[in-house]
Amino acid sequence: MSNSIAENIANFLKEYPPFNYLRHDELIQVTTSIGVVNLDKHKVLFQIDDKLHDSFYVVASGVINLSVIADAEETLLNKCYAGDVFGLRPFFAKNNYMMTAKAREDSIVYAIPINVFKPFVAQNPQVLDFLLESFATNTRNPFDKENRGKLITDNVYTENQSNEIQYFQSLAYNKTPLKIAANTAVKDAAQLMTENLIDSAIILENNYPIGIVTDTDFRTKIANGRFPISTSVDKIMSAPVITVPENVSVAEAQLLLLKYNVSHLCVTLDGSDKSEVKGIISEHDLIVAQANNPGVLIKEIKRSLSPKELKMVREKLTDLIQTSIAKNIPLPHIYNITGEIITAIIKRSVELAILDLGSPPSRFAWLSIGSQGRKEQLLLTDQDSILIFEDVAPEKYRDVKDYFLKLAKRTTAILEKVGYQFCPNGHMASNMLWCKSLSDWMKQYNNWMKTPGEKSNDISSIFFDYEIAFGEGKIEDAISDLIFKNTKNNALFFDYLGNDALRKNPPLNFFKKFNLEEEGEHKGKFDIKNKAIMPLVDGARLFAVSLNLRGINNTYSRFKQLALIDPKFSEIYLNCADAFLILSKFRTLEGLKNDSNGDYINIEELTKVDREKLKNALAPMRELEDLIKDKFQLTQFS
């Protein structure tokens, strides 16, 4: 390739990561070996199960669609524009391509030979981190029902592996676990575990795992005399067993341990409990693999006896979030881990309040609402919650409510000392409006949904984003049942929600410039929360409720699931999912940099590339707005 062409390509690439991390002379070394590929509209560059190429690709012009096969249909996973990197599988995996790359329009892509670029990956951690993030994003299949919400992990084979890639590495674990039959006597199982110097055994039935027995089971169920040592292990085992596939990553394993509150995972051939056992993962394996283990924070939370101790854990969580962002760990994983830890903090705060006040007079549920309920709270923002206690006899109602108001006030006071400010709108369980019986809450939701707008000051859409943090799960289920029952043939309610979702000021003005604040302490800054992120949050909630999407509160996950259940508009939903992550990352970086809530961005401090990235992330909002107008009758509240 001539020097002038190589120079022109280098000048193009230096505007985009990861090439902007390279020196000019290094870029020239790369560009002199680049191949230029012209693709006509609908031309396939590679497709599912093709053998891996010896290059990866960068879009020079046009658009490349990346698609996967789901339910016998080809479904769009991602769109790549000028400067976007794709086709990274040859870097990190040895098996064939798992997606198809096809030109959406006449396009030009640069083919960068892997053997030429690999030395710069080994020498530059920033380049490695970017490629890992891109690979993890492009290999995640949101339409895989078995793995939805997880990272689809591939074995990583790069040179000079470092701690930065531990979230993408396959996890080292015991691949020769002790396997015993369900009718094995406890004393025999203990003897086998002692002889093998291990603390656990997998219980099999018909060669499939049905449970796990550990040293803890022996201490808590045998040593105290609850069961004789002659009993069979199936009487004391932990079941059902939580199973994972062989290529599970540190990130996936950690999340499952947190979610199911278990200490061991069973590795099977296909990740289900109906296949051959291949190993066992313990908490110790994760601690060895991941020095900064979120599980450690969970344990510290459970041991905490004061708000001060909980605050120290929250400060460690901030450090973990900052480190994870710096390592380019995908935001959905950071949301998941952070959400579990924050929920544990809230739960412990309620427990400390109960220890102070005494046992509750009835069963109840503490629900986080808003960003906490969506598990999207990476920064220290205000707290939002409601408390629902079960129905009691009329003569007991006042005393029961008085107790729960006191409990809520102590809990919110603890959380305030941890660093979560009181909600300025009073959306907290300590407010007597939001602390009441199940019947009263049912009436509240009925009023909101059947006569929206009549008491508009009382309704906030955040009450439809909730997650139980403490208490009786059946109470949360009762609220969910009522909400989805009331959605049927309820055009008036969706009219209200739809108009509420469109009520925010547009992020860009007529001239496609950012709509900045015109006065006040944030004059000249861009309100990324209210003008960019919240319209996506509101839109995701609106469609999730209207399509009866239960149990998924996170905005990113909602859009991904909506793309599956409403495939006609999957491209819009996927665009919104990507936009939400990009905008959320901008906000999080701003908040971490300035120790703030990150709501206001100084556009002038952004690089040209970041300004364009931010502006491009706002584009799907118009598509979402048009879809809302098209799908719902927005008349009465317009």
PDB file of C-alpha atoms in Angstrom, residues 100-213:
ATOM      1  CA  THR A 100     -23.263 -12.794  10.470  1.00  0.00           C
ATOM      2  CA  ALA A 101     -21.798  -9.502   9.226  1.00  0.00           C
ATOM      3  CA  LYS A 102     -23.728  -8.073   6.269  1.00  0.00           C
ATOM      4  CA  ALA A 103     -23.600  -4.661   4.574  1.00  0.00           C
ATOM      5  CA  ARG A 104     -26.813  -2.732   5.172  1.00  0.00           C
ATOM      6  CA  GLU A 105     -25.820  -0.358   2.358  1.00  0.00           C
ATOM      7  CA  ASP A 106     -22.835   0.007   0.045  1.00  0.00           C
ATOM      8  CA  SER A 107     -19.931  -0.015   2.486  1.00  0.00           C
ATOM      9  CA  ILE A 108     -16.142   0.004   2.767  1.00  0.00           C
ATOM     10  CA  VAL A 109     -14.357  -1.793   5.603  1.00  0.00           C
ATOM     11  CA  TYR A 110     -10.696  -2.015   6.532  1.00  0.00           C
ATOM     12  CA  ALA A 111      -9.343  -5.516   7.178  1.00  0.00           C
ATOM     13  CA  ILE A 112      -6.588  -5.340   9.815  1.00  0.00           C
ATOM     14  CA  PRO A 113      -4.363  -8.442   9.969  1.00  0.00           C
ATOM     15  CA  ILE A 114      -4.362  -9.926  13.454  1.00  0.00           C
ATOM     16  CA  ASN A 115      -0.686 -10.895  13.376  1.00  0.00           C
ATOM     17  CA  VAL A 116       0.232  -7.265  12.579  1.00  0.00           C
ATOM     18  CA  PHE A 117      -1.960  -5.746  15.303  1.00  0.00           C
ATOM     19  CA  LYS A 118      -1.379  -8.321  18.058  1.00  0.00           C
ATOM     20  CA  PRO A 119       1.950  -6.868  19.302  1.00  0.00           C
ATOM     21  CA  PHE A 120       0.246  -3.524  20.017  1.00  0.00           C
ATOM     22  CA  VAL A 121      -2.437  -5.347  22.049  1.00  0.00           C
ATOM     23  CA  ALA A 122       0.212  -7.029  24.203  1.00  0.00           C
ATOM     24  CA  GLN A 123       2.059  -3.731  24.739  1.00  0.00           C
ATOM     25  CA  ASN A 124      -0.940  -1.476  25.445  1.00  0.00           C
ATOM     26  CA  PRO A 125      -3.471  -2.352  28.202  1.00  0.00           C
ATOM     27  CA  GLN A 126      -5.897   0.339  26.934  1.00  0.00           C
ATOM     28  CA  VAL A 127      -6.041  -1.327  23.532  1.00  0.00           C
ATOM     29  CA  LEU A 128      -6.619  -4.703  25.182  1.00  0.00           C
ATOM     30  CA  ASP A 129      -9.355  -3.349  27.438  1.00  0.00           C
ATOM     31  CA  PHE A 130     -11.183  -1.769  24.494  1.00  0.00           C
ATOM     32  CA  LEU A 131     -11.038  -4.934  22.397  1.00  0.00           C
ATOM     33  CA  LEU A 132     -12.275  -7.011  25.318  1.00  0.00           C
ATOM     34  CA  GLU A 133     -15.231  -4.706  25.890  1.00  0.00           C
ATOM     35  CA  SER A 134     -16.082  -4.710  22.187  1.00  0.00           C
ATOM     36  CA  PHE A 135     -15.774  -8.483  21.966  1.00  0.00           C
ATOM     37  CA  ALA A 136     -17.947  -9.029  25.055  1.00  0.00           C
ATOM     38  CA  THR A 137     -20.572  -6.660  23.653  1.00  0.00           C
ATOM     39  CA  ASN A 138     -20.614  -8.175  20.193  1.00  0.00           C
ATOM     40  CA  THR A 139     -20.734 -11.774  21.448  1.00  0.00           C
ATOM     41  CA  ARG A 140     -23.547 -11.230  23.911  1.00  0.00           C
ATOM     42  CA  ASN A 141     -26.724 -12.744  22.491  1.00  0.00           C
ATOM     43  CA  PRO A 142     -29.775 -11.044  24.026  1.00  0.00           C
ATOM     44  CA  PHE A 143     -32.097 -13.533  22.347  1.00  0.00           C
ATOM     45  CA  ASP A 144     -30.638 -16.601  24.049  1.00  0.00           C
ATOM     46  CA  LYS A 145     -33.340 -17.511  26.564  1.00  0.00           C
ATOM     47  CA  GLU A 146     -31.039 -19.619  28.725  1.00  0.00           C
ATOM     48  CA  ASN A 147     -28.409 -16.905  29.124  1.00  0.00           C
ATOM     49  CA  ARG A 148     -30.396 -13.691  29.055  1.00  0.00           C
ATOM     50  CA  GLY A 149     -28.807 -11.080  31.284  1.00  0.00           C
ATOM     51  CA  LYS A 150     -25.456 -12.858  31.437  1.00  0.00           C
ATOM     52  CA  LEU A 151     -22.240 -12.431  29.532  1.00  0.00           C
ATOM     53  CA  ILE A 152     -21.786 -15.053  26.854  1.00  0.00           C
ATOM     54  CA  THR A 153     -18.246 -16.045  27.716  1.00  0.00           C
ATOM     55  CA  ASP A 154     -15.516 -17.216  25.378  1.00  0.00           C
ATOM     56  CA  ASN A 155     -12.110 -18.519  26.315  1.00  0.00           C
ATOM     57  CA  VAL A 156      -9.486 -15.815  25.952  1.00  0.00           C
ATOM     58  CA  TYR A 157      -6.168 -16.668  24.348  1.00  0.00           C
ATOM     59  CA  THR A 158      -4.325 -13.345  24.240  1.00  0.00           C
ATOM     60  CA  GLU A 159      -0.675 -13.071  25.166  1.00  0.00           C
ATOM     61  CA  ASN A 160       0.403 -11.489  28.453  1.00  0.00           C
ATOM     62  CA  GLN A 161      -2.960 -11.844  30.132  1.00  0.00           C
ATOM     63  CA  SER A 162      -3.448  -9.471  33.019  1.00  0.00           C
ATOM     64  CA  ASN A 163      -5.883  -8.980  35.892  1.00  0.00           C
ATOM     65  CA  GLU A 164      -7.884  -6.587  33.716  1.00  0.00           C
ATOM     66  CA  ILE A 165      -9.436  -9.489  31.786  1.00  0.00           C
ATOM     67  CA  GLN A 166     -10.506 -11.655  34.717  1.00  0.00           C
ATOM     68  CA  TYR A 167     -14.180 -10.885  34.080  1.00  0.00           C
ATOM     69  CA  PHE A 168     -13.847 -12.444  30.635  1.00  0.00           C
ATOM     70  CA  GLN A 169     -11.615 -15.394  31.515  1.00  0.00           C
ATOM     71  CA  SER A 170     -12.984 -18.838  32.085  1.00  0.00           C
ATOM     72  CA  LEU A 171     -12.820 -19.728  35.752  1.00  0.00           C
ATOM     73  CA  ALA A 172     -10.389 -22.282  37.197  1.00  0.00           C
ATOM     74  CA  TYR A 173     -12.226 -24.783  39.394  1.00  0.00           C
ATOM     75  CA  ASN A 174     -12.108 -28.355  40.691  1.00  0.00           C
ATOM     76  CA  LYS A 175     -12.638 -30.562  37.628  1.00  0.00           C
ATOM     77  CA  THR A 176     -12.501 -33.834  39.576  1.00  0.00           C
ATOM     78  CA  PRO A 177     -15.289 -33.324  42.112  1.00  0.00           C
ATOM     79  CA  LEU A 178     -16.395 -36.009  44.510  1.00  0.00           C
ATOM     80  CA  LYS A 179     -19.651 -37.532  43.216  1.00  0.00           C
ATOM     81  CA  ILE A 180     -21.785 -39.717  45.451  1.00  0.00           C
ATOM     82  CA  ALA A 181     -25.197 -41.366  45.328  1.00  0.00           C
ATOM     83  CA  ALA A 182     -28.211 -39.945  47.134  1.00  0.00           C
ATOM     84  CA  ASN A 183     -28.439 -42.957  49.470  1.00  0.00           C
ATOM     85  CA  THR A 184     -24.820 -42.672  50.684  1.00  0.00           C
ATOM     86  CA  ALA A 185     -24.620 -42.514  54.479  1.00  0.00           C
ATOM     87  CA  VAL A 186     -23.428 -39.212  55.947  1.00  0.00           C
ATOM     88  CA  LYS A 187     -20.546 -40.921  57.787  1.00  0.00           C
ATOM     89  CA  ASP A 188     -19.331 -42.477  54.517  1.00  0.00           C
ATOM     90  CA  ALA A 189     -19.610 -39.177  52.663  1.00  0.00           C
ATOM     91  CA  ALA A 190     -17.627 -37.413  55.387  1.00  0.00           C
ATOM     92  CA  GLN A 191     -14.936 -40.091  55.212  1.00  0.00           C
ATOM     93  CA  LEU A 192     -14.654 -39.718  51.427  1.00  0.00           C
ATOM     94  CA  MET A 193     -14.432 -35.929  51.663  1.00  0.00           C
ATOM     95  CA  THR A 194     -11.700 -36.209  54.311  1.00  0.00           C
ATOM     96  CA  GLU A 195      -9.713 -38.680  52.224  1.00  0.00           C
ATOM     97  CA  ASN A 196      -9.970 -36.426  49.160  1.00  0.00           C
ATOM     98  CA  LEU A 197      -9.127 -33.256  51.153  1.00  0.00           C
ATOM     99  CA  ILE A 198     -12.190 -31.401  49.845  1.00  0.00           C
ATOM    100  CA  ASP A 199     -15.123 -29.646  51.522  1.00  0.00           C
ATOM    101  CA  SER A 200     -17.976 -30.644  49.220  1.00  0.00           C
ATOM    102  CA  ALA A 201     -19.544 -33.466  47.216  1.00  0.00           C
ATOM    103  CA  ILE A 202     -22.082 -33.568  44.382  1.00  0.00           C
ATOM    104  CA  ILE A 203     -25.133 -35.761  44.949  1.00  0.00           C
ATOM    105  CA  LEU A 204     -26.201 -37.695  41.840  1.00  0.00           C
ATOM    106  CA  GLU A 205     -29.400 -39.424  40.830  1.00  0.00           C
ATOM    107  CA  ASN A 206     -29.423 -41.221  37.460  1.00  0.00           C
ATOM    108  CA  ASN A 207     -26.005 -39.598  36.882  1.00  0.00           C
ATOM    109  CA  TYR A 208     -27.500 -36.080  37.104  1.00  0.00           C
ATOM    110  CA  PRO A 209     -26.821 -33.579  39.942  1.00  0.00           C
ATOM    111  CA  ILE A 210     -29.649 -33.097  42.423  1.00  0.00           C
ATOM    112  CA  GLY A 211     -27.783 -31.424  45.290  1.00  0.00           C
ATOM    113  CA  ILE A 212     -24.548 -30.493  47.057  1.00  0.00           C
ATOM    114  CA  VAL A 213     -23.356 -31.409  50.528  1.00  0.00           C
TER     115      VAL A 213
END
